[in-house]
Tab-separated table of C-alpha atoms in Angstrom:
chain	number	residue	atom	x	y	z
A	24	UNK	CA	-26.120	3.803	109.754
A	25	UNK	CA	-28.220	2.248	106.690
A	26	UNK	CA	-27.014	-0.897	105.884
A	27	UNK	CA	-25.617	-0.734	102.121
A	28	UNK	CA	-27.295	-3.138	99.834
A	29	UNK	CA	-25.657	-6.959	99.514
A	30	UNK	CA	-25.372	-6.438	96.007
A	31	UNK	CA	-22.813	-3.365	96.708
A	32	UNK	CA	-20.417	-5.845	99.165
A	33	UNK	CA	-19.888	-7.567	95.973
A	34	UNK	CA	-19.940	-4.830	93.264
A	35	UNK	CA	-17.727	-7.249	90.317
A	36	UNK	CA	-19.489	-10.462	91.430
A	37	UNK	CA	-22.590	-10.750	88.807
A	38	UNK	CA	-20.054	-8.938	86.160
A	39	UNK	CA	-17.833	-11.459	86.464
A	40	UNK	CA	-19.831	-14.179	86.218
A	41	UNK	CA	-21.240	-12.785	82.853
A	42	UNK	CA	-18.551	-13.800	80.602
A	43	UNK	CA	-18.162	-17.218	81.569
A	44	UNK	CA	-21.756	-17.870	81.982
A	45	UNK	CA	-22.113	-16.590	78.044
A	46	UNK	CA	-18.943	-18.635	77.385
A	47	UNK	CA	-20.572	-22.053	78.610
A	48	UNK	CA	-23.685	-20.785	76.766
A	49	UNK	CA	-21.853	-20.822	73.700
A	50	UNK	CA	-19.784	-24.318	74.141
A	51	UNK	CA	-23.169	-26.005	74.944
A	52	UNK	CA	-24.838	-24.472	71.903
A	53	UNK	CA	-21.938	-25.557	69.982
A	54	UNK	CA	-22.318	-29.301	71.125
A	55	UNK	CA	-25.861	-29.507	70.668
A	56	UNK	CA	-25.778	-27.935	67.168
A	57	UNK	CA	-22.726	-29.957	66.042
A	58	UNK	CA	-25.193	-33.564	66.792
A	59	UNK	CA	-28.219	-31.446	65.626
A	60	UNK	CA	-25.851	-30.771	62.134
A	61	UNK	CA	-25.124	-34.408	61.379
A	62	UNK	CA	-28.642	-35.769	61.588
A	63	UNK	CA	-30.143	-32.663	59.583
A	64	UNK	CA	-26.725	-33.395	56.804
A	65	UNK	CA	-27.541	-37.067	56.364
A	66	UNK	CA	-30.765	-38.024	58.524
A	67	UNK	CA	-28.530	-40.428	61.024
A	68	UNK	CA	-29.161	-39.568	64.462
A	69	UNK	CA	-26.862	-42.032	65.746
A	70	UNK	CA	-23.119	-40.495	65.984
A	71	UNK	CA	-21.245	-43.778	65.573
A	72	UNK	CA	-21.966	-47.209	64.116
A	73	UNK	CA	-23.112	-49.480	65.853
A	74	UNK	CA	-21.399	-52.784	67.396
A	75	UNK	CA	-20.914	-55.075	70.309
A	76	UNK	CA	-17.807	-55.763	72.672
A	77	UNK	CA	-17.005	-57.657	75.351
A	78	UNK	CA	-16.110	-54.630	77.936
A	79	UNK	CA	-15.182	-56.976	80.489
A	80	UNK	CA	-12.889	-58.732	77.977
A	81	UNK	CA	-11.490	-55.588	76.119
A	82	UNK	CA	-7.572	-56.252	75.332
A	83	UNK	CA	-4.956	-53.759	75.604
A	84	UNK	CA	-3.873	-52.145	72.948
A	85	UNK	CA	0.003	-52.170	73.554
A	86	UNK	CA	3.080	-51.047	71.663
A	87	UNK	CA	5.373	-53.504	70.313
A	88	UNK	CA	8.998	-53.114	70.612
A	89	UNK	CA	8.901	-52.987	67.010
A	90	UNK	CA	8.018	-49.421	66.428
A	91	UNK	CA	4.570	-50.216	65.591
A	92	UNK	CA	0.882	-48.901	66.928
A	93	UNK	CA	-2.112	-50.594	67.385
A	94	UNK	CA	-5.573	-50.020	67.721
A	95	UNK	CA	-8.840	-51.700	67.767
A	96	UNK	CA	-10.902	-51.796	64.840
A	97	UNK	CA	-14.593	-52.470	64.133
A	98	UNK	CA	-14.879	-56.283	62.671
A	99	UNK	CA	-17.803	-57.466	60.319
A	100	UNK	CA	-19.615	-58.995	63.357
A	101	UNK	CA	-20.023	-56.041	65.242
A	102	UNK	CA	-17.187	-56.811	67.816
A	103	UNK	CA	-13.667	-54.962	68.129
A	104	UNK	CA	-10.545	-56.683	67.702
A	105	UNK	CA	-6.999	-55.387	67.338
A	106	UNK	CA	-5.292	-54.828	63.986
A	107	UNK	CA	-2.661	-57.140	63.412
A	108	UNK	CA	-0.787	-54.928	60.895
A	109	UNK	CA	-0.235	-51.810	63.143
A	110	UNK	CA	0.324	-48.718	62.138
A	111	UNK	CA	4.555	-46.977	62.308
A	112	UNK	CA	5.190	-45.132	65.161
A	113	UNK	CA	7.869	-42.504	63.028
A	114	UNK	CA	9.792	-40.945	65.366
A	115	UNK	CA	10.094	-39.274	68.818
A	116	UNK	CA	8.696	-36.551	67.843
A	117	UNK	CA	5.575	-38.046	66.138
A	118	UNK	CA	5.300	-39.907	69.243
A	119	UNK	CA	5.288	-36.724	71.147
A	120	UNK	CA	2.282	-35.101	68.839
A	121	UNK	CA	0.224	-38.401	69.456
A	122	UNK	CA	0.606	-38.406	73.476
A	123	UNK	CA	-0.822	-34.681	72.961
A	124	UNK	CA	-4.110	-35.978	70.703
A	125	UNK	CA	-4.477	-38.343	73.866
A	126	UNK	CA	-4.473	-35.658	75.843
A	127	UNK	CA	-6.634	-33.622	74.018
A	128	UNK	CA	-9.244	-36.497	73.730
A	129	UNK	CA	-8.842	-37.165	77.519
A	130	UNK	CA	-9.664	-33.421	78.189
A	131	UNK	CA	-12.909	-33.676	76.174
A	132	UNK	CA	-13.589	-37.200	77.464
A	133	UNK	CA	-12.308	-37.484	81.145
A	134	UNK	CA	-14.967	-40.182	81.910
A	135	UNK	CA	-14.432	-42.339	78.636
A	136	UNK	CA	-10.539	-42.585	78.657
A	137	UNK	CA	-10.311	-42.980	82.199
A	138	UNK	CA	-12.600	-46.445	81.878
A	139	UNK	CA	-11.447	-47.167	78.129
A	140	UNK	CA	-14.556	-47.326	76.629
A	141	UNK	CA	-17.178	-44.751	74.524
A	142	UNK	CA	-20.466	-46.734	75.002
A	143	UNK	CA	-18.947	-49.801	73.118
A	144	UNK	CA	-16.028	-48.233	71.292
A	145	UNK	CA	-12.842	-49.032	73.221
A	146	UNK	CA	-10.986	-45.367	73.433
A	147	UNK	CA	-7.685	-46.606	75.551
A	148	UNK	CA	-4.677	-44.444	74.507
A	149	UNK	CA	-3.407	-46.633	71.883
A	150	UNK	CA	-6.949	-46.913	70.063
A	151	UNK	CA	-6.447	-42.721	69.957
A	152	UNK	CA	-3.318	-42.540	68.871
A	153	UNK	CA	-3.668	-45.429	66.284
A	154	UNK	CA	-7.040	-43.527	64.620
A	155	UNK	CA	-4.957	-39.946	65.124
A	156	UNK	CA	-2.343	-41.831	62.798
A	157	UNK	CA	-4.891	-43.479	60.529
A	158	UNK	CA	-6.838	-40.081	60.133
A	159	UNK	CA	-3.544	-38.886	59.270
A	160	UNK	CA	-2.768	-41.485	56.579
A	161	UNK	CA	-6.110	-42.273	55.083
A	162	UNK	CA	-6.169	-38.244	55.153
A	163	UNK	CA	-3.527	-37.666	53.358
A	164	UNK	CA	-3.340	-34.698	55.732
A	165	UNK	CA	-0.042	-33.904	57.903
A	166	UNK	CA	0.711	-34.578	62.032
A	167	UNK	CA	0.162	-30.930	62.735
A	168	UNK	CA	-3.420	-30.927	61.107
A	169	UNK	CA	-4.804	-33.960	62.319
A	170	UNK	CA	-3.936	-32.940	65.658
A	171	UNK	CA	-5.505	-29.214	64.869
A	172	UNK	CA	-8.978	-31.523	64.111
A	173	UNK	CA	-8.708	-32.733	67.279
A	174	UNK	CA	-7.860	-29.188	69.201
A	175	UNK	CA	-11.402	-28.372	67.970
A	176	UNK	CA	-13.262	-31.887	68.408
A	177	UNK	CA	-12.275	-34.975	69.161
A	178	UNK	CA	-15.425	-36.515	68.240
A	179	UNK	CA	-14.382	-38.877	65.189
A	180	UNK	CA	-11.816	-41.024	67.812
A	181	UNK	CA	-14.957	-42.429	69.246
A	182	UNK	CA	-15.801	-44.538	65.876
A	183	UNK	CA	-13.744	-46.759	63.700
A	184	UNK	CA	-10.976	-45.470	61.659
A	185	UNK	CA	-12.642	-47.432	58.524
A	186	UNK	CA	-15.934	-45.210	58.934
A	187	UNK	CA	-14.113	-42.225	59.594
A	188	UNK	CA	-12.517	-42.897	56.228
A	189	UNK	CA	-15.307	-43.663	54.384
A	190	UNK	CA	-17.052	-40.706	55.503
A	191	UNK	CA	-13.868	-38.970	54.355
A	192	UNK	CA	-13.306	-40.613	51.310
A	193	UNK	CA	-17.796	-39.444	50.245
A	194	UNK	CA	-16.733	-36.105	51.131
A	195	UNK	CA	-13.849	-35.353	48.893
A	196	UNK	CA	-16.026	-37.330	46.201
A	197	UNK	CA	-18.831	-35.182	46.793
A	198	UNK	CA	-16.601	-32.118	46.629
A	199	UNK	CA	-12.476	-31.708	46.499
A	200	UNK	CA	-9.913	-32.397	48.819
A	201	UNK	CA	-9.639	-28.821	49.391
A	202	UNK	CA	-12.966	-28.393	50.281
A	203	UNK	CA	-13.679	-31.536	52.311
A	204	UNK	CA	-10.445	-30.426	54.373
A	205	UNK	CA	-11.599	-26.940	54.977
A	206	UNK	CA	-14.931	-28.247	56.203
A	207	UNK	CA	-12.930	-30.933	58.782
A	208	UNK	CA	-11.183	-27.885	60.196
A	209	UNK	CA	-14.245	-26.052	60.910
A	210	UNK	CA	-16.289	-28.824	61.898
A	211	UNK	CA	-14.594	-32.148	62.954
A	212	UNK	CA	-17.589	-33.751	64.612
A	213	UNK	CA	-19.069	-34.041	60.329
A	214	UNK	CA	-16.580	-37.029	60.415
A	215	UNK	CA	-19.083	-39.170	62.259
A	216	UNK	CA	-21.886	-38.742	59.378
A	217	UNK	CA	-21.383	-41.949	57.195
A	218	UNK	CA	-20.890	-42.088	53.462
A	219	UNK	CA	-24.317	-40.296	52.761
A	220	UNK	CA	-22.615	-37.068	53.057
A	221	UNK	CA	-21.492	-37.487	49.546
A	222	UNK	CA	-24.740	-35.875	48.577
A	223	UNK	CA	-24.903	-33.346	50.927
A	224	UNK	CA	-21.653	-31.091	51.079
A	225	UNK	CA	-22.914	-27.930	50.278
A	226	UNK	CA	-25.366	-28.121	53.748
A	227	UNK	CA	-22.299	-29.579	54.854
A	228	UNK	CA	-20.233	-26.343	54.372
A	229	UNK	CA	-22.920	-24.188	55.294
A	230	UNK	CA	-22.999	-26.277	58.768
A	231	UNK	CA	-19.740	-26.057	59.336
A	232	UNK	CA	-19.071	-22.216	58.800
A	233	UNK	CA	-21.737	-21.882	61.322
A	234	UNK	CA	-19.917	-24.178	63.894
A	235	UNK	CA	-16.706	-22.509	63.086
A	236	UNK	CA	-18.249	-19.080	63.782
A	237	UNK	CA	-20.142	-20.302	67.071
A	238	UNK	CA	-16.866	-21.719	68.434
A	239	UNK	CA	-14.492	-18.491	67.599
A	240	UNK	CA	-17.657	-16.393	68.973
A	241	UNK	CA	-16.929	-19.247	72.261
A	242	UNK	CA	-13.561	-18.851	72.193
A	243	UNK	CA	-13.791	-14.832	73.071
A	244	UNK	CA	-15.797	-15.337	76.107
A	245	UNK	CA	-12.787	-17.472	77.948
């Protein structure tokens, strides 16, 4: 009897392996053009700013009993310290939504949040759920959408909550609030660009379309 050919013992095996080899194809793709996007948008290759900390010597960013978050935020010097004023914790609920932005950022970061630290940004669970609440805030945005941004890309809880906002704040200047939010919900990772994308918001939305389209085109494959 003729042997049949190996391929035929396993007639679904390279079919199979099709749509979640183009899938990965596409989520790499994505995550190369969304670092390629911020240095073409504002030249900075970097995608945070820079500092120093003590990892050794990081301090926990704990709860108080007074219904209050806090985070670590990027001093002057370069070095992290906590903020004293904290920001409310509203309710049960709210609490609920940011244990799920942890979550999220844990799933895209499994090495980071399990040692605390993005190269020198400290990234424990309070530090993300104090910047998903500052986002939120300094946004002007609601629970729901803040935690949508970070469905997509969790990318702006590895840098200060003051250059998140500034970046922010340059791109509803250089645009409208409208805009600058429907740009953020295509293409979170834009957060990390710095103030100079005041300038730049129509390559900005241009950018981000693409992203948006690459990750939905992603998204099919899974």
């Amino acid at each position: 009897m003729t042997a049949a050919p190996a391929s035929a013992s396993f007639p679904h095996s390279r079919q199979s392996r099709k749509p979640r080899a183009s899938a990965a194809a596409v989520a790499a793709l994505v995550a190369a053009w969304s670092v390629f996007s911020v240095a073409f948008v504002t030249g900075i290759t970097s995608v945070r700013p820079l500092g120093r900390t003590n990892r050794f010597a990081a301090e926990s960013a704990a709860e108080s009993d007074s219904g209050m978050c806090f985070g670590h935020c990027l001093q002057p010097d370069g070095t992290w310290q906590i903020d004293k004023e904290g920001v409310p914790v509203q309710s049960e609920e709210e609490e609920a939504m940011a244990t799920k932005a942890w979550e999220l950022f844990s799933k895209q970061f499994p090495a980071a949040s399990e040692r605390g630290m993005y190269m020198d940004t400290p990234v424990t669970e309070q530090d993300i759920k104090y910047r998903w609440r500052k986002m939120r805030d300094n946004f002007g945005l609601t629970s729901t959408q803040v935690l949508g941004v970070m469905e997509k890309d969790s990318m702006p809880m590895v840098v200060d909550a003051e250059f998140v906002r500034s970046t922010w704040d340059a791109m509803v200047k250089g645009s409208s609030k409208e805009e600058a939010t429907e740009v953020l919900m295509k293409h979170p990772g834009i957060l990390v660009s710095g103030p100079n994308i005041e300038n730049n918001m129509a390559q900005a939305k241009l950018t981000s379309t693409i992203i948006g389209g690459m990750r939905d085109v992603g998204r099919m494959f899974r």
